[in-house]
mmCIF file of C-alpha atoms and ligand atoms in Angstrom:
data_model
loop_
_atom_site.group_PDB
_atom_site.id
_atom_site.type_symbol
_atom_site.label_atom_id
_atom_site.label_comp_id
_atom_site.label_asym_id
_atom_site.label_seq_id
_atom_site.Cartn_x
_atom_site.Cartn_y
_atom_site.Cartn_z
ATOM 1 C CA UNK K 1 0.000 0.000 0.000
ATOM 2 C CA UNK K 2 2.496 2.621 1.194
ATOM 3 C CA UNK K 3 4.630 1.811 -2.078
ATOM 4 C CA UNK K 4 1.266 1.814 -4.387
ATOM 5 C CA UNK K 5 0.971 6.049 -2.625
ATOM 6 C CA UNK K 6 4.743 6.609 -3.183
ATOM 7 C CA UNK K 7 4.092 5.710 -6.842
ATOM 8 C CA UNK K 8 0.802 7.519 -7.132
ATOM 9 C CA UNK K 9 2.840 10.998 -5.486
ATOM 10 C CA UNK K 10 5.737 10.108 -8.121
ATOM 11 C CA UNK K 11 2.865 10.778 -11.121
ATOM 12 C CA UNK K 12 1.172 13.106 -9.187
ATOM 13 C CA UNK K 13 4.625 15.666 -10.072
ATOM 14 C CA UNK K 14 5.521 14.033 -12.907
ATOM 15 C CA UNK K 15 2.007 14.594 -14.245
ATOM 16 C CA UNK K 16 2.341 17.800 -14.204
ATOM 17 C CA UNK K 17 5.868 18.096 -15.770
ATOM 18 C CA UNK K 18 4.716 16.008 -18.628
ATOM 19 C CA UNK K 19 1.799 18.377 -19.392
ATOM 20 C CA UNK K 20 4.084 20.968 -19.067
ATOM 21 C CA UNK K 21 5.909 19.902 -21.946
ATOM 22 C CA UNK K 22 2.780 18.936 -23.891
ATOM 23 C CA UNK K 23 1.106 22.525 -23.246
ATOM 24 C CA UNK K 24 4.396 24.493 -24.436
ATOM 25 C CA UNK K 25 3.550 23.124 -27.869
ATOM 26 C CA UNK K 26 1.004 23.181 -30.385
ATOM 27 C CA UNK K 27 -2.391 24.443 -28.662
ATOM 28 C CA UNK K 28 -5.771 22.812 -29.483
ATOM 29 C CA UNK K 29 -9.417 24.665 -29.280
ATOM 30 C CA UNK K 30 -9.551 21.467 -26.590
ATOM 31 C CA UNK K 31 -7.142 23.417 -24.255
ATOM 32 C CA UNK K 32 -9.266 26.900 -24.074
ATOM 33 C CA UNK K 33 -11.096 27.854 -20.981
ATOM 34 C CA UNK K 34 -14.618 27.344 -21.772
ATOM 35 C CA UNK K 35 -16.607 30.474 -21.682
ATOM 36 C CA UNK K 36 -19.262 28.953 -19.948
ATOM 37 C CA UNK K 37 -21.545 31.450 -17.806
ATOM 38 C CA UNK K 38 -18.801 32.951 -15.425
ATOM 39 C CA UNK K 39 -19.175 36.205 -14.048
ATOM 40 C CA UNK K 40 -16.383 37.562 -15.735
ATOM 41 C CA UNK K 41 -16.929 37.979 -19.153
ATOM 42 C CA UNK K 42 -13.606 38.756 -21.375
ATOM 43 C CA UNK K 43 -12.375 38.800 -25.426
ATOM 44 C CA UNK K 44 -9.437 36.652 -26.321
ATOM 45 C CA UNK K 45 -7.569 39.690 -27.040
ATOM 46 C CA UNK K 46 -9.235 41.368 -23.247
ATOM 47 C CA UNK K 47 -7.506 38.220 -21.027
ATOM 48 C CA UNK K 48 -4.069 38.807 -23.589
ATOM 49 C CA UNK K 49 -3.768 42.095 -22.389
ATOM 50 C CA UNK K 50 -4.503 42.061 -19.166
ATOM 51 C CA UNK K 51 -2.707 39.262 -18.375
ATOM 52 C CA UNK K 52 0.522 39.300 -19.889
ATOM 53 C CA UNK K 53 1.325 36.273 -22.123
ATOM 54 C CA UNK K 54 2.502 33.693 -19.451
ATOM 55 C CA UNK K 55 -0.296 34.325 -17.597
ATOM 56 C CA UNK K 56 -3.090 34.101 -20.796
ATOM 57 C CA UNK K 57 -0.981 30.934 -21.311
ATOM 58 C CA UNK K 58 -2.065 29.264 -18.398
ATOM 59 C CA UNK K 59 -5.069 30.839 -17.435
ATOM 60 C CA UNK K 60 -6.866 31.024 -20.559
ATOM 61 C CA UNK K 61 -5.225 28.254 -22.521
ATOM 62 C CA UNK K 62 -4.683 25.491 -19.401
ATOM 63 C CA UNK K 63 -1.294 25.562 -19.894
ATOM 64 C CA UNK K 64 1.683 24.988 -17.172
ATOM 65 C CA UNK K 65 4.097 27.064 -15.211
ATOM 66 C CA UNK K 66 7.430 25.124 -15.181
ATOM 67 C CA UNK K 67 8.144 24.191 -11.654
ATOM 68 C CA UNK K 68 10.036 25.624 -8.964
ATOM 69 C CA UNK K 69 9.600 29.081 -11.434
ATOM 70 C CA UNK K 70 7.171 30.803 -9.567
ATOM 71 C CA UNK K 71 8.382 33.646 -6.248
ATOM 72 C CA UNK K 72 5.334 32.020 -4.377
ATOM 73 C CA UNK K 73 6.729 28.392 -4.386
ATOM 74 C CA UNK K 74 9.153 29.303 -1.686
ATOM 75 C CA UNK K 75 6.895 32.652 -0.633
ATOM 76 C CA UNK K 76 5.960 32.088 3.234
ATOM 77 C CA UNK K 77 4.386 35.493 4.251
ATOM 78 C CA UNK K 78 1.242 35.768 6.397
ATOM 79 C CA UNK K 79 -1.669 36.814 2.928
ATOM 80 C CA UNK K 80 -3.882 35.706 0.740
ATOM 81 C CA UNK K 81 -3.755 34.209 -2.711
ATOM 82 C CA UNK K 82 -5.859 35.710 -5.031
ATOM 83 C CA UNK K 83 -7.155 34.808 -8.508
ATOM 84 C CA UNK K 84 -4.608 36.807 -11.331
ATOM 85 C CA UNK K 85 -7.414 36.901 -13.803
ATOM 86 C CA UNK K 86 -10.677 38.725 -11.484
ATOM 87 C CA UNK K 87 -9.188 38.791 -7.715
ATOM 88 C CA UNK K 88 -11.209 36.538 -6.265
ATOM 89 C CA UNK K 89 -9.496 35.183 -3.007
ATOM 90 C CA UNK K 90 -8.934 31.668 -3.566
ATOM 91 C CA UNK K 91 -6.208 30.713 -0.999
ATOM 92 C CA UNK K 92 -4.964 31.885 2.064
ATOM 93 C CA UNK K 93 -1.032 31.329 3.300
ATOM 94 C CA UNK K 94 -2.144 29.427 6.404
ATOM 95 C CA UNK K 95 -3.336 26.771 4.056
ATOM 96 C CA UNK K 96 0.264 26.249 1.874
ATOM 97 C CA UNK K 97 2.493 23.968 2.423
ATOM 98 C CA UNK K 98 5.597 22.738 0.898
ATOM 99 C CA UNK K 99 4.537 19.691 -1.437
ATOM 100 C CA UNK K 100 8.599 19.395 -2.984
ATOM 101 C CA UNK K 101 6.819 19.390 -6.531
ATOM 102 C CA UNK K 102 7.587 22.890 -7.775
ATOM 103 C CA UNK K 103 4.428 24.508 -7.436
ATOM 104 C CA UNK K 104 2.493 26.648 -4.818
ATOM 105 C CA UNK K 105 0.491 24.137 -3.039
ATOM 106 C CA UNK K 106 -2.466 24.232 -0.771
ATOM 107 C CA UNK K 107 -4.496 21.667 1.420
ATOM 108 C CA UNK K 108 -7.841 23.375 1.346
ATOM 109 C CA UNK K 109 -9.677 26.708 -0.603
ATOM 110 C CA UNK K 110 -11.023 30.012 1.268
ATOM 111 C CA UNK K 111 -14.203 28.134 -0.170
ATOM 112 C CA UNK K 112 -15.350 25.679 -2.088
ATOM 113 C CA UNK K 113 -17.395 27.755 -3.732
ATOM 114 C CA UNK K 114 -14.441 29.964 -5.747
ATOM 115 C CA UNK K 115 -12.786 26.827 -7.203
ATOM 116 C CA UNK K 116 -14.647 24.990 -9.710
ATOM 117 C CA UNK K 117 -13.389 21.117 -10.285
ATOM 118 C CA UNK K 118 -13.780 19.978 -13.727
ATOM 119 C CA UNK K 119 -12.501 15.935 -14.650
ATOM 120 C CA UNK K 120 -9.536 16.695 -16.743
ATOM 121 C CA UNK K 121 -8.393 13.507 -18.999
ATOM 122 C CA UNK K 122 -6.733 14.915 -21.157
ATOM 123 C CA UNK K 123 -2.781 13.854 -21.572
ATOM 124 C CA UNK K 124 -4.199 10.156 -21.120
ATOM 125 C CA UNK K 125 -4.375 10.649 -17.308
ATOM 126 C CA UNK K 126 -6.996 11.057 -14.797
ATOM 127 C CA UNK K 127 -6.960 14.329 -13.104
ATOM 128 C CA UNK K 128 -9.653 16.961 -11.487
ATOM 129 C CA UNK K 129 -8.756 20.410 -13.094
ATOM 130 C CA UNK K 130 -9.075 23.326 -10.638
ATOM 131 C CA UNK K 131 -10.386 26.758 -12.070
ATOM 132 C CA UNK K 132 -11.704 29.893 -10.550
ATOM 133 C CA UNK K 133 -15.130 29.921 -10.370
ATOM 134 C CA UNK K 134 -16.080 33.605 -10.985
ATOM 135 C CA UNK K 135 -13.561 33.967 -14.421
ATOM 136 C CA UNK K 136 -12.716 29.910 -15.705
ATOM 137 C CA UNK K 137 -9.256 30.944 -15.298
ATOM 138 C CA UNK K 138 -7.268 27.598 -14.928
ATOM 139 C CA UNK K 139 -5.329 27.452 -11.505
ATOM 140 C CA UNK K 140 -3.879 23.576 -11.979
ATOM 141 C CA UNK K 141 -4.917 20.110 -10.155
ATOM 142 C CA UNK K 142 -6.578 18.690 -7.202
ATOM 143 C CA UNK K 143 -4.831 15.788 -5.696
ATOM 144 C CA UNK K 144 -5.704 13.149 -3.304
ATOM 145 C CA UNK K 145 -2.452 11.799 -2.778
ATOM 146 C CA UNK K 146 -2.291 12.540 1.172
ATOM 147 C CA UNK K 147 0.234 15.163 0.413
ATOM 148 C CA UNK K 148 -1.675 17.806 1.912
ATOM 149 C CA UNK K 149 -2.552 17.582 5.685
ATOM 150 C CA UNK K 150 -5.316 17.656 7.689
ATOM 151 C CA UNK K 151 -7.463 17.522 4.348
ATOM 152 C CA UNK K 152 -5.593 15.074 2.472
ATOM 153 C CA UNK K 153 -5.799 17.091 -0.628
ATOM 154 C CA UNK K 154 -2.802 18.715 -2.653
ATOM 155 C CA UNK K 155 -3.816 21.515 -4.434
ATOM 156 C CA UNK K 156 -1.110 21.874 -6.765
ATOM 157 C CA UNK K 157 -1.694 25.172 -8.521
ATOM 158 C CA UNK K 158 0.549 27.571 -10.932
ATOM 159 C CA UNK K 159 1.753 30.515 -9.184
ATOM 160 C CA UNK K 160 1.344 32.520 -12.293
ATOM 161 C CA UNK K 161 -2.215 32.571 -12.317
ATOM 162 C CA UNK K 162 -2.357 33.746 -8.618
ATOM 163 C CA UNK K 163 -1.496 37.464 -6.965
ATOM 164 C CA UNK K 164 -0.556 37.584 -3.335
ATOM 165 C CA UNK K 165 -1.970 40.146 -1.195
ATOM 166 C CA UNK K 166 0.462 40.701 2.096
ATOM 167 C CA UNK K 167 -1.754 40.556 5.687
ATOM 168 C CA UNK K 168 -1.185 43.850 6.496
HETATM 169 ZN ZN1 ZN W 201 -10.715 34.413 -11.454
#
C-alpha cells in the first residue's frame, strides 16, 4: 500500500511536468477555458492584455508554469492568494504547504465555492482540473495523494495565475 501512494505521489509531479511539456507546444481549441456562464466575461484579445502572455498561457489556454519558477513556491508570508485573472481570493497562506513538486500548493480553498473542479483527462491521465469559479481561469490540479494535511488534498496550482496580497 504505502509503495502503491509513493508511486501515485511520483505521477502526481511528474504529471504535471509532462503536461508541461505537452502545453508548451502546439495548442488545441480542446485546451481553451470554456466560456461557460462565469461572471467575468472577457475577449481573447481582453484576457491577452490584461494578463501578460505567461499568464493568458495558463489561465486562458490550461497551460503549465514550469516548476520551482514561480516567487510564491518558496513565498511564506502571512496573505492571501488571489485569482490573477478577477481577484477573487482563492487561498490563504495558512493553508500552503511545501509539497517538494515545484508549485504553490495548498491543502484546502477560502471556499469551495471559488474553485470549480472539472474531470480533466486529457494527456491520457486522470486528473480533477481546478479553475476559478467567478472567471474559468485555470489554476492547476486537485490531488488526493495525502500530500496535503489535515485535508488530504494537494492543491497543486501555478503561481502565475495567482497574486498575493500581504496581511497587512
Ligand atoms: Zn478568477
Amino acid at each position: 500500500m504505502i509503495a502503491i501512494l509513493a508511486v501515485l505521489i511520483q505521477l502526481g509531479c511528474q504529471a504535471k511536468e509532462s503536461s508541461s511539456a505537452l502545453n508548451n507546444g502546439a495548442l488545441g481549441d480542446t485546451n481553451k477555458v470554456k466560456s461557460m456562464s462565469y461572471q467575468v466575461q472577457k475577449t481573447e484579445e481582453e484576457w491577452k492584455n490584461a494578463l501578460g502572455d505567461e499568464a493568458f498561457r495558463v489561465l486562458r489556454l490550461k497551460g503549465t508554469e514550469r516548476p520551482f519558477t514561480s516567487e510564491y513556491e518558496t513565498l511564506w508570508e502571512a496573505g492571501t492568494y488571489v485569482c490573477k485573472g478577477c481577484g477573487q481570493e482563492l487561498f490563504s497562506s495558512e493553508t500552503k504547504f511545501d509539497a517538494g513538486c515545484g508549485w504553490p500548493s495548498f491543502y484546502k480553498g477560502i471556499d469551495s465555492s471559488r474553485i470549480k473542479e472539472i474531470p480533466d483527462l486529457s494527456h491520457g491521465m486522470n486528473r480533477v482540473e481546478v479553475v476559478c469559479s467567478a472567471c474559468g481561469g485555470h489554476l492547476g490540479h486537485v490531488f488526493t495523494d495525502g500530500y496535503g494535511q489535515p485535508t488530504g488534498l494537494r492543491y497543486c496550482i501555478n503561481g502565475v495565475s495567482l497574486g498575493f496580497k500581504k496581511k497587512p
